[in-house]
Tab-separated table of C-alpha atoms and ligand atoms in Angstrom:
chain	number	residue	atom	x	y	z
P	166	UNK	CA	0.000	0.000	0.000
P	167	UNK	CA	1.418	3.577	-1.071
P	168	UNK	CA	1.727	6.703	1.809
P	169	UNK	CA	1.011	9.872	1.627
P	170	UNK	CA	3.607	12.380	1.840
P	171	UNK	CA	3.076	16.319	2.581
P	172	UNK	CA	5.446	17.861	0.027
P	173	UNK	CA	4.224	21.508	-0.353
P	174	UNK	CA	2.700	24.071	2.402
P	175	UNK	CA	1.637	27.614	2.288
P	176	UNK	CA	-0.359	30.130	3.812
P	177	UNK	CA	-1.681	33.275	3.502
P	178	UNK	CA	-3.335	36.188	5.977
P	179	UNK	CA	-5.254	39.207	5.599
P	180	UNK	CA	-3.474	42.518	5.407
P	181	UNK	CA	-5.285	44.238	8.022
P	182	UNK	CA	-3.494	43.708	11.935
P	183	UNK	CA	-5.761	44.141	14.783
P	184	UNK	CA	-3.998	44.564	17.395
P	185	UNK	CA	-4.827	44.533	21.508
P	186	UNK	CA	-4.949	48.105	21.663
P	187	UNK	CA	-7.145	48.589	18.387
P	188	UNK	CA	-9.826	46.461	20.038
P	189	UNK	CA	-9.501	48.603	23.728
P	190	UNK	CA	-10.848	50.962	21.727
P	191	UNK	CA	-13.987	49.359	20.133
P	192	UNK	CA	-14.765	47.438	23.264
P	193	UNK	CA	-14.236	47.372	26.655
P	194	UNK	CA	-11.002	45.110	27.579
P	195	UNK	CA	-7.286	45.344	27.995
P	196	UNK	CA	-4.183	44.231	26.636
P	197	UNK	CA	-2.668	42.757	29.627
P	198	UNK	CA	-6.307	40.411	30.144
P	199	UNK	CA	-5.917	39.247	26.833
P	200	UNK	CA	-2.112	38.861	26.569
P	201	UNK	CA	-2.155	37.251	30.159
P	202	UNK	CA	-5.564	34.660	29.285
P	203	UNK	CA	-4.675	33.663	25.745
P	204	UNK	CA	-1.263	34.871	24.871
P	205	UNK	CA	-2.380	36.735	22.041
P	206	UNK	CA	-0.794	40.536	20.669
P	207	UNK	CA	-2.495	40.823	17.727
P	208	UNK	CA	-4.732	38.944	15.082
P	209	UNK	CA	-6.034	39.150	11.270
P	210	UNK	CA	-9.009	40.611	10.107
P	211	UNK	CA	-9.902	40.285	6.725
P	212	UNK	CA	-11.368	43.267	4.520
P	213	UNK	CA	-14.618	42.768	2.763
P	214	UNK	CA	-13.295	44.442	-0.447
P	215	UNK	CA	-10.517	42.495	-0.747
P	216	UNK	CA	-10.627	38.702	1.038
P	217	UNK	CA	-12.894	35.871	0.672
P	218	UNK	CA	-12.705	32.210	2.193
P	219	UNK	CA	-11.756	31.323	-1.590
P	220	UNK	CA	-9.883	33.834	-2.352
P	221	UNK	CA	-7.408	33.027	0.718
P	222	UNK	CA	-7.563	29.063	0.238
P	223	UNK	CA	-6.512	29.917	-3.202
P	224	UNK	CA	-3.430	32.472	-2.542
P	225	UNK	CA	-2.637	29.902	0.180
P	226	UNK	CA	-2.741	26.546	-2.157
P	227	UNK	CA	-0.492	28.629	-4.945
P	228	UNK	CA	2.078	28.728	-2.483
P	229	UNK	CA	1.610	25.281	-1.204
P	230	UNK	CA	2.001	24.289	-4.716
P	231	UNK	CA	5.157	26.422	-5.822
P	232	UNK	CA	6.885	24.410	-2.892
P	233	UNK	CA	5.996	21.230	-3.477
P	234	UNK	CA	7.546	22.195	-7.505
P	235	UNK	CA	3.925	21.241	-8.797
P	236	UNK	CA	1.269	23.195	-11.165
P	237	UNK	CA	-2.631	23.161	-9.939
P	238	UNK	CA	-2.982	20.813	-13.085
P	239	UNK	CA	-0.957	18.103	-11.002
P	240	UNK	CA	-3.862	17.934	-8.202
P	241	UNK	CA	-6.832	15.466	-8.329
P	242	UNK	CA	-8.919	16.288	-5.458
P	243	UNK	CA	-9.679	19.102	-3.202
P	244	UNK	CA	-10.489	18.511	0.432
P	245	UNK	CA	-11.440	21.999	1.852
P	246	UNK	CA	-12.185	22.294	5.702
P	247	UNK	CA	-13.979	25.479	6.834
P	248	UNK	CA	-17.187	26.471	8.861
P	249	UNK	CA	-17.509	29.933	7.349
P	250	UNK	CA	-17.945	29.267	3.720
P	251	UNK	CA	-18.516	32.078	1.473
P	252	UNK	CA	-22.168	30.734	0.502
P	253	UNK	CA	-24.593	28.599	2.357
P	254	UNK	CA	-23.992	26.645	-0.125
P	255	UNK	CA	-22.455	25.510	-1.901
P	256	UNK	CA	-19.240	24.911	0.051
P	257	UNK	CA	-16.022	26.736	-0.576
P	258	UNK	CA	-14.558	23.724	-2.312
P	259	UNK	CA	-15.729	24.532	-5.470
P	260	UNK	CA	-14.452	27.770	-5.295
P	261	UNK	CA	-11.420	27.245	-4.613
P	262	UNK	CA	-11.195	24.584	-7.681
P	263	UNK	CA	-12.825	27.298	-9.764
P	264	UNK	CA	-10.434	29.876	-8.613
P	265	UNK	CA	-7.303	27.187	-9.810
P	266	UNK	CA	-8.941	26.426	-12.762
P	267	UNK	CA	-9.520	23.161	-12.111
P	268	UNK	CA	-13.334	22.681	-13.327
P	269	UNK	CA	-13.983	19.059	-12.846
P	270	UNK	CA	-11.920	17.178	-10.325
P	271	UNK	CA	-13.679	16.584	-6.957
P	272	UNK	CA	-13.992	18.826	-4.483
P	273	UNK	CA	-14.555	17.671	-0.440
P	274	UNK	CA	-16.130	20.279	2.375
P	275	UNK	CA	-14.981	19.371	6.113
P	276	UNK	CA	-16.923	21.040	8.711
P	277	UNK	CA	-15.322	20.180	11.915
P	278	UNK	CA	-14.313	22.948	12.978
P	279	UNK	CA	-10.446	23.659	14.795
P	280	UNK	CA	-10.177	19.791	14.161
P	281	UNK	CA	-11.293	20.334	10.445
P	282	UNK	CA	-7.662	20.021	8.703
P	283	UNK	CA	-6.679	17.163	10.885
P	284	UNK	CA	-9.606	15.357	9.663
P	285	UNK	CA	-9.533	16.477	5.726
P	286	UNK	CA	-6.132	15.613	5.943
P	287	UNK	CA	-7.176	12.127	7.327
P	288	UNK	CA	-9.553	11.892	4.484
P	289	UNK	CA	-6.827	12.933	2.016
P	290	UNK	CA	-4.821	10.153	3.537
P	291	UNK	CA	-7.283	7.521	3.164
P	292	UNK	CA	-7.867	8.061	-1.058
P	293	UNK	CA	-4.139	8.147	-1.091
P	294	UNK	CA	-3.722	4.773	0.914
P	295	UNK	CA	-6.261	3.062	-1.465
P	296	UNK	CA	-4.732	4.119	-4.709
P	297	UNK	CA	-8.030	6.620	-5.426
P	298	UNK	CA	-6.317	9.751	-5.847
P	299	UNK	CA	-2.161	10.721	-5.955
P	300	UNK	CA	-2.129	14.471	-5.366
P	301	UNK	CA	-4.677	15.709	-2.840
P	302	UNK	CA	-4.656	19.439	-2.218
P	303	UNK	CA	-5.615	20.113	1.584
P	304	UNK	CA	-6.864	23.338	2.849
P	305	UNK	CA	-8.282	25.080	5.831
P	306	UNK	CA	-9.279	28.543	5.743
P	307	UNK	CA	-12.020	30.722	7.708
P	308	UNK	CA	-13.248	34.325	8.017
P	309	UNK	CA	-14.120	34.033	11.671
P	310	UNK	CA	-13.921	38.118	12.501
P	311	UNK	CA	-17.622	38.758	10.484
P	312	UNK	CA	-19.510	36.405	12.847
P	313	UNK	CA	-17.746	37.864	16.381
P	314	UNK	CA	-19.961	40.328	18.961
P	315	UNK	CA	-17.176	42.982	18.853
P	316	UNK	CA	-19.302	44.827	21.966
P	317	UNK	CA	-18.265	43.846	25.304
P	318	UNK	CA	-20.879	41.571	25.449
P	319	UNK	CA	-19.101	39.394	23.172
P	320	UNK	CA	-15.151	40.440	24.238
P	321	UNK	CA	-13.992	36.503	25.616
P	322	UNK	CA	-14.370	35.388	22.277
P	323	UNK	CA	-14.156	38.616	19.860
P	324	UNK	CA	-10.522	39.020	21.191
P	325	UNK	CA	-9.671	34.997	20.384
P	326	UNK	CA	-10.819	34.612	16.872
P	327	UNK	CA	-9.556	35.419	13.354
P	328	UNK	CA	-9.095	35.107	9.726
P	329	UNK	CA	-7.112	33.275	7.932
P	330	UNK	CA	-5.779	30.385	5.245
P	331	UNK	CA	-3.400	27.324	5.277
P	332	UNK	CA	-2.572	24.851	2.474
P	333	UNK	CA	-0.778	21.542	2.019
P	334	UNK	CA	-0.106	19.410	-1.270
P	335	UNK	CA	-0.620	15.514	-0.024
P	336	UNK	CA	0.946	13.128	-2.437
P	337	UNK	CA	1.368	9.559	-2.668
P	338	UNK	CA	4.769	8.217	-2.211
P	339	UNK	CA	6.535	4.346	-1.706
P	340	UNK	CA	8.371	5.675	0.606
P	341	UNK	CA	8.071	4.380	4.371
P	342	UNK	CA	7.005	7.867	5.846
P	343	UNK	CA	4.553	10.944	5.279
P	344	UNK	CA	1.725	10.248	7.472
P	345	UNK	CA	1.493	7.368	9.555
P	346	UNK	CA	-1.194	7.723	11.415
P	347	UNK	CA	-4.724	9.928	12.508
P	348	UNK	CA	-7.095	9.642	14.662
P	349	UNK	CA	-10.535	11.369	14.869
P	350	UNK	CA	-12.996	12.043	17.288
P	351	UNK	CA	-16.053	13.531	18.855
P	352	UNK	CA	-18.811	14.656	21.179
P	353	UNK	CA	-22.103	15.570	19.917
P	354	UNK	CA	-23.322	16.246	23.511
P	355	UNK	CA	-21.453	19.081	23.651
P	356	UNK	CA	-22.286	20.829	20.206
P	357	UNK	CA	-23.638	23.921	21.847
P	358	UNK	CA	-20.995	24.830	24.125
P	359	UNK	CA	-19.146	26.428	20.985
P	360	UNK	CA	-21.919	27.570	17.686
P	361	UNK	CA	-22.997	29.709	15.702
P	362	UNK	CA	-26.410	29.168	15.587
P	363	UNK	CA	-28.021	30.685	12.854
P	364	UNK	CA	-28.880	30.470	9.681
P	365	UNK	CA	-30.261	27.137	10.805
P	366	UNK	CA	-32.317	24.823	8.838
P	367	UNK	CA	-34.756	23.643	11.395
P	368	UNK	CA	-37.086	26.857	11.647
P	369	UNK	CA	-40.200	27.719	10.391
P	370	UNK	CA	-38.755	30.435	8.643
P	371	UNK	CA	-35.049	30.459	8.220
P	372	UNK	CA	-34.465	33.891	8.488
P	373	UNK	CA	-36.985	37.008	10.325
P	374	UNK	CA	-36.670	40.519	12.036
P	375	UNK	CA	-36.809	38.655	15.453
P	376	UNK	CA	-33.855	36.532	14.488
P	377	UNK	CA	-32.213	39.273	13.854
P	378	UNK	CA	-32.535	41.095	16.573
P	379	UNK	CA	-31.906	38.636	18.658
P	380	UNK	CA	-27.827	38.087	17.547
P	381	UNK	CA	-28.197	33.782	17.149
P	382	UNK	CA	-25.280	34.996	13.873
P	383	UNK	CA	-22.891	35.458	16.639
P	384	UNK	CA	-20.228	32.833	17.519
P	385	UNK	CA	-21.678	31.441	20.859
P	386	UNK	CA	-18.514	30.075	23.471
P	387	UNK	CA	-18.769	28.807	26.701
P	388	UNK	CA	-14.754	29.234	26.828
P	389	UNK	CA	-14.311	27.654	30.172
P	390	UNK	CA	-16.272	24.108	29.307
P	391	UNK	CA	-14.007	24.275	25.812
P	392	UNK	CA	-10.502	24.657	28.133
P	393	UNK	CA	-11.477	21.818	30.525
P	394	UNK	CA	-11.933	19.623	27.890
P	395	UNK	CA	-9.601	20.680	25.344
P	396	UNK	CA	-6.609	20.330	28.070
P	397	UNK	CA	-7.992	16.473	28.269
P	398	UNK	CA	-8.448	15.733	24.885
P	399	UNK	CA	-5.433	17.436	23.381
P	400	UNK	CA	-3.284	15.071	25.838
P	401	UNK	CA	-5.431	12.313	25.475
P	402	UNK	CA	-5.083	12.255	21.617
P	403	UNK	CA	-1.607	12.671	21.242
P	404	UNK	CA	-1.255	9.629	23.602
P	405	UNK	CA	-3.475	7.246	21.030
P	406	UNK	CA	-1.175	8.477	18.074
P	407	UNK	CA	2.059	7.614	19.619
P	408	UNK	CA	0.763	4.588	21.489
P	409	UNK	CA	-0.736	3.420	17.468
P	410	UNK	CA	3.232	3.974	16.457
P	411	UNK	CA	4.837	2.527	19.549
P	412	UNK	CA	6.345	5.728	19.991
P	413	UNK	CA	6.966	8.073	23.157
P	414	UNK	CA	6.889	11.417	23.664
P	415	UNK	CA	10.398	12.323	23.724
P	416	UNK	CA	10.600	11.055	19.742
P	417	UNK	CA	8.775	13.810	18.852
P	418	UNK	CA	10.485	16.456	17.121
P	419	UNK	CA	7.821	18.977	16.530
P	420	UNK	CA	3.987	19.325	18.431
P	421	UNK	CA	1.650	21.601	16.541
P	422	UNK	CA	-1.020	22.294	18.212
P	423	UNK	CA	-4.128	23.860	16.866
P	424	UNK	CA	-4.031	27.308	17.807
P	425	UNK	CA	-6.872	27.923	20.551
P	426	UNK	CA	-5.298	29.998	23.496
P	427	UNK	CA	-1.836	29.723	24.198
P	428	UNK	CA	-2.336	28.359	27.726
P	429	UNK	CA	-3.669	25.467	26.714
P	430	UNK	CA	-1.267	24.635	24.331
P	431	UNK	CA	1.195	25.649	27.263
P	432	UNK	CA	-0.819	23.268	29.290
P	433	UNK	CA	-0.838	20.551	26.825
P	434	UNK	CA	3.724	20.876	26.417
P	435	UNK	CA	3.645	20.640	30.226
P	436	UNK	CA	1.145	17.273	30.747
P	437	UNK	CA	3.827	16.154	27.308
P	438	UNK	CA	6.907	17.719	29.120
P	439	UNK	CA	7.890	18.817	25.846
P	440	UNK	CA	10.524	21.478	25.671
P	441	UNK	CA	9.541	24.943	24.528
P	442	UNK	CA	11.720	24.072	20.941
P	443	UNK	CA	9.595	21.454	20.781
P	444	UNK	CA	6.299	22.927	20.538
P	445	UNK	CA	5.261	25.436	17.593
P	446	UNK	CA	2.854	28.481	18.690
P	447	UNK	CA	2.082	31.330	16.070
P	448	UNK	CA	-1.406	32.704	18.106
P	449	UNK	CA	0.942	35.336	19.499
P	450	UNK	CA	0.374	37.160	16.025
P	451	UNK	CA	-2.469	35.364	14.153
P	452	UNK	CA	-5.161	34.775	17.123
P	453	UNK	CA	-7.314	31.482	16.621
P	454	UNK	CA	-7.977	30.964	12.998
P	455	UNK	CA	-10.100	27.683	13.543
P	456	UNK	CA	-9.319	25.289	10.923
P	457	UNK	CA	-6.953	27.512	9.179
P	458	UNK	CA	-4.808	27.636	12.377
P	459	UNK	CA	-2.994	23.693	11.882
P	460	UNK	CA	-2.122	24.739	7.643
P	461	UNK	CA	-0.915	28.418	8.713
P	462	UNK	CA	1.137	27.067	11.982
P	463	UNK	CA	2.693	24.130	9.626
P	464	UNK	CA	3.607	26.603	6.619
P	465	UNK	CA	5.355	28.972	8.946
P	466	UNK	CA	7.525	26.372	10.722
P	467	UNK	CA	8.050	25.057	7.496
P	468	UNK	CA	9.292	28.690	6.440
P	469	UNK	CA	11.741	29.121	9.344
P	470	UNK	CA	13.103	25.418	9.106
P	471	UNK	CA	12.030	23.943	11.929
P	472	UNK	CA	10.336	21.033	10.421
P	473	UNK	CA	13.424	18.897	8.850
P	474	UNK	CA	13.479	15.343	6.917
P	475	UNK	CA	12.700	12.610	9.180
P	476	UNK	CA	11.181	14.658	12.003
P	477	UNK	CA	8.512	13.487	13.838
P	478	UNK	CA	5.937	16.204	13.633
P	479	UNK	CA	2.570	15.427	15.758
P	480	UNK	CA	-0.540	17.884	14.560
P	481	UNK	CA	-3.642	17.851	17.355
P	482	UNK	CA	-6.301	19.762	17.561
P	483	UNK	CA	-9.787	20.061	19.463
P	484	UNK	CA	-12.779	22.413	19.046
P	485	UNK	CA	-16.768	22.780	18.206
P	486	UNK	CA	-18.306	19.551	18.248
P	487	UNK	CA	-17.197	19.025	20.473
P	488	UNK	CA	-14.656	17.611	17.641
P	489	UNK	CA	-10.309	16.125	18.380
P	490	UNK	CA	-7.949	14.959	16.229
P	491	UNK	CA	-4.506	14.203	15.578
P	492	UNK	CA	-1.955	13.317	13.320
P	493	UNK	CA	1.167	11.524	12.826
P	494	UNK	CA	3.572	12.387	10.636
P	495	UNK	CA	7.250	11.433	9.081
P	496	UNK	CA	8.165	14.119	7.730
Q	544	UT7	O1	-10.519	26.817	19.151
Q	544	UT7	C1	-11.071	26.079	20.206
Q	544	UT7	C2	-12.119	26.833	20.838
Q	544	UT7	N1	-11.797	27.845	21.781
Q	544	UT7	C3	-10.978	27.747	22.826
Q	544	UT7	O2	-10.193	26.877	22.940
Q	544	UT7	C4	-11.129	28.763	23.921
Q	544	UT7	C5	-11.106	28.114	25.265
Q	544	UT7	N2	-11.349	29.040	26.354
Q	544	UT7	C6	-10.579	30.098	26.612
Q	544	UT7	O3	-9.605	30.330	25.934
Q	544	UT7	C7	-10.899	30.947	27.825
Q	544	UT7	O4	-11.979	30.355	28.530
Q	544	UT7	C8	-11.246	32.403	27.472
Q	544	UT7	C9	-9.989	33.110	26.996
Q	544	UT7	C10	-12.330	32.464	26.412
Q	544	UT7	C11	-11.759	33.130	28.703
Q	544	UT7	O5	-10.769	33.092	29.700
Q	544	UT7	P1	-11.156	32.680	31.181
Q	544	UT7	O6	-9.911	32.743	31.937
Q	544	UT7	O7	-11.870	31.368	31.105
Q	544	UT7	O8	-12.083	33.868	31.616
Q	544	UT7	P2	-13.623	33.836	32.067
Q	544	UT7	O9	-14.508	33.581	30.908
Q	544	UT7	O10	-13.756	32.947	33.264
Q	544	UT7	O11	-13.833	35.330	32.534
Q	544	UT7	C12	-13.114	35.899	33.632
Q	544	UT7	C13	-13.452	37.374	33.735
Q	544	UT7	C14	-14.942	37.659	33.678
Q	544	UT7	O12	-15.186	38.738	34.549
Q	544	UT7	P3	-15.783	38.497	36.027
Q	544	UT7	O13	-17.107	37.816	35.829
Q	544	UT7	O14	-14.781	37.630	36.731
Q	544	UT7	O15	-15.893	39.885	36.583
Q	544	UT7	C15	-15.181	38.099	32.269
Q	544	UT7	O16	-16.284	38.957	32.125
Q	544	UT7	O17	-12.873	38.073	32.623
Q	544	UT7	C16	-13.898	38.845	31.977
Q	544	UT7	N3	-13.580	38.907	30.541
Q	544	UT7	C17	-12.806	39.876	30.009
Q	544	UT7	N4	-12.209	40.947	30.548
Q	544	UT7	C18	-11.493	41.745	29.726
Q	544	UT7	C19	-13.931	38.053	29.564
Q	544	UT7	N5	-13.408	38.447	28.396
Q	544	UT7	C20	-12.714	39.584	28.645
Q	544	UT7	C21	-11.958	40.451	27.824
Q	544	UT7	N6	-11.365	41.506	28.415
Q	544	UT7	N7	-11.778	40.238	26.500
């Protein structure tokens, strides 16, 4: 049976920085809170003139694809992982294979979420591993900063969340390393704790005044259910991964964690004892871009060299679902 090997990444971000002290003004908050509860200086905002979901995925995928030496022609599936498509539907997937001019290969949507690019690239995987596909192009993007309260009302999750794009080329290879293993879960139980409500279905009428009024567009958090469990699950996840691969914890070379708040990724390197050169963190300056986060984190460590041949690189990620993830790779 063949791998699959990540051989390209890229990423792009919106122009516009927000930083701590741009939203003291618009809301009432401090740097210091935010800086000392989720690590973060400053995020991305994207500008409605200029930035779509598609439009991002596909500036992202161009660079994904310059370094892994291929042409969009080369790619024979899309797997696209976002939960703030540019249309109700249909999902951004076919915009994005519009956008490369790739009108009729297949084209996946993945709505999980922060866990979203951990589990398109475990679908990407899988058509590799059975021969189905060869080059898989892999993508999380979002546009999180239209659906945030940015009153106080909404400030403990306006100040976390962000725009943003990530890309990987997935190819198949007979070589004995790319990705060796994933593993997905979740928690339907807990699908409220972290939503945005609205438009939904299930209504009489699917859009009204009252609905309106009433803000269910927002992005809903109950951020202190979503730390207890994401400290557990991250940890937890990680664990079934190397346990799958006989591995420990010391092997590996590089943890990316999805970027939620950068305590709990300090919490998770501290239950892993991992040391600090050992665990890649980017919220600092891009906030938490959902399932854009994993693609943009990987690109950029890519970018400085700190992901080398034959490194063990572990991606994990939890989120709204409650949805966790991770993945395995030989790099
Ligand atoms: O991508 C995966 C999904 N998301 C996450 O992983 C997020 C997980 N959760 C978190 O990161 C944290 O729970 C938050 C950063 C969202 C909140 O931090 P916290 O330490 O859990 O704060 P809290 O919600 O318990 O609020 C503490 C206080 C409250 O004031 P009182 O009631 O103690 O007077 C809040 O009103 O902090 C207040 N607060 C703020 N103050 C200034 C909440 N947000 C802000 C703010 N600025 N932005």
């Amino acid at each position: 049976m063949k791998n699959s090997k990540i051989i390209g990444t890229g990423h792009y971000v919106p122009e516009q920085i927000v930083t701590n002290q741009d939203l003291e003004k618009i809301m009432d908050t401090t740097n210091e809170w935010i800086v000392e509860r989720t690590g973060i200086q400053e995020r991305r905002w994207f500008d409605p003139e200029k930035d779509t979901v598609a439009n991002m995925a596909t500036k992202a995928s161009k660079k994904a694809l310059k370094n892994a030496g291929l042409v969009a022609q080369d790619v024979d599936f899309i797997v696209f992982a976002t939960i703030t498509p540019d249309y109700f539907f249909p999902g951004s997937g076919v915009l994005l294979q519009r956008e490369l001019g790739l009108q009729g290969i297949g084209a996946l949507d993945i709505r999980n979420a922060c866990s979203g690019f951990i589990y398109a690239l475990s679908v990407a995987d899988q058509f590799i591993k059975t021969g189905m596909y060869k080059t898989i192009l892999v993508v999380g993007a979002e546009i999180q900063s239209s659906a945030l309260d940015k009153s106080t009302e909404g400030r403990s999750s306006s100040v976390i969340f962000a725009d943003g794009a990530g890309a990987a080329v997935l190819q198949a290879t007979q070589e004995q390393k790319g990705i060796l293993s994933t593993h997905l879960h979740a928690d339907g139980d807990y699908a409220e704790e972290l939503y945005v409500k609205d438009p939904g279905s299930s209504r009489k009428v699917r859009l009204s005044k009252e609905l309106l009024d009433g803000a269910t567009f927002n992005l809903t958090m109950n951020g202190n259910t979503v730390f207890k469990h994401a400290v557990v699950r991250f940890a937890e996840v990680i664990h079934e991964a190397l346990a799958q691969n006989k591995m420990q914890k010391e092997d590996i070379d590089l943890l990316i964690p999805h970027q939620a708040n950068l305590r709990i990724s300090q919490f998770v390197q501290k239950q892993m004892n991992l040391p600090d050169e050992k665990v890649y963190n980017n919220i600092m300056h891009f906030g938490n871009t959902t399932a854009a986060s994993i693609p943009i984190a990987l690109s950029e460590a890519c970018e400085k060299g700190k992901v080398k041949d034959n490194d063990l690189i572990c991606l994990a990620a939890f989120g709204s679902g409650f949805t966790w993830a991770s993945a395995l790779i030989r790099w």
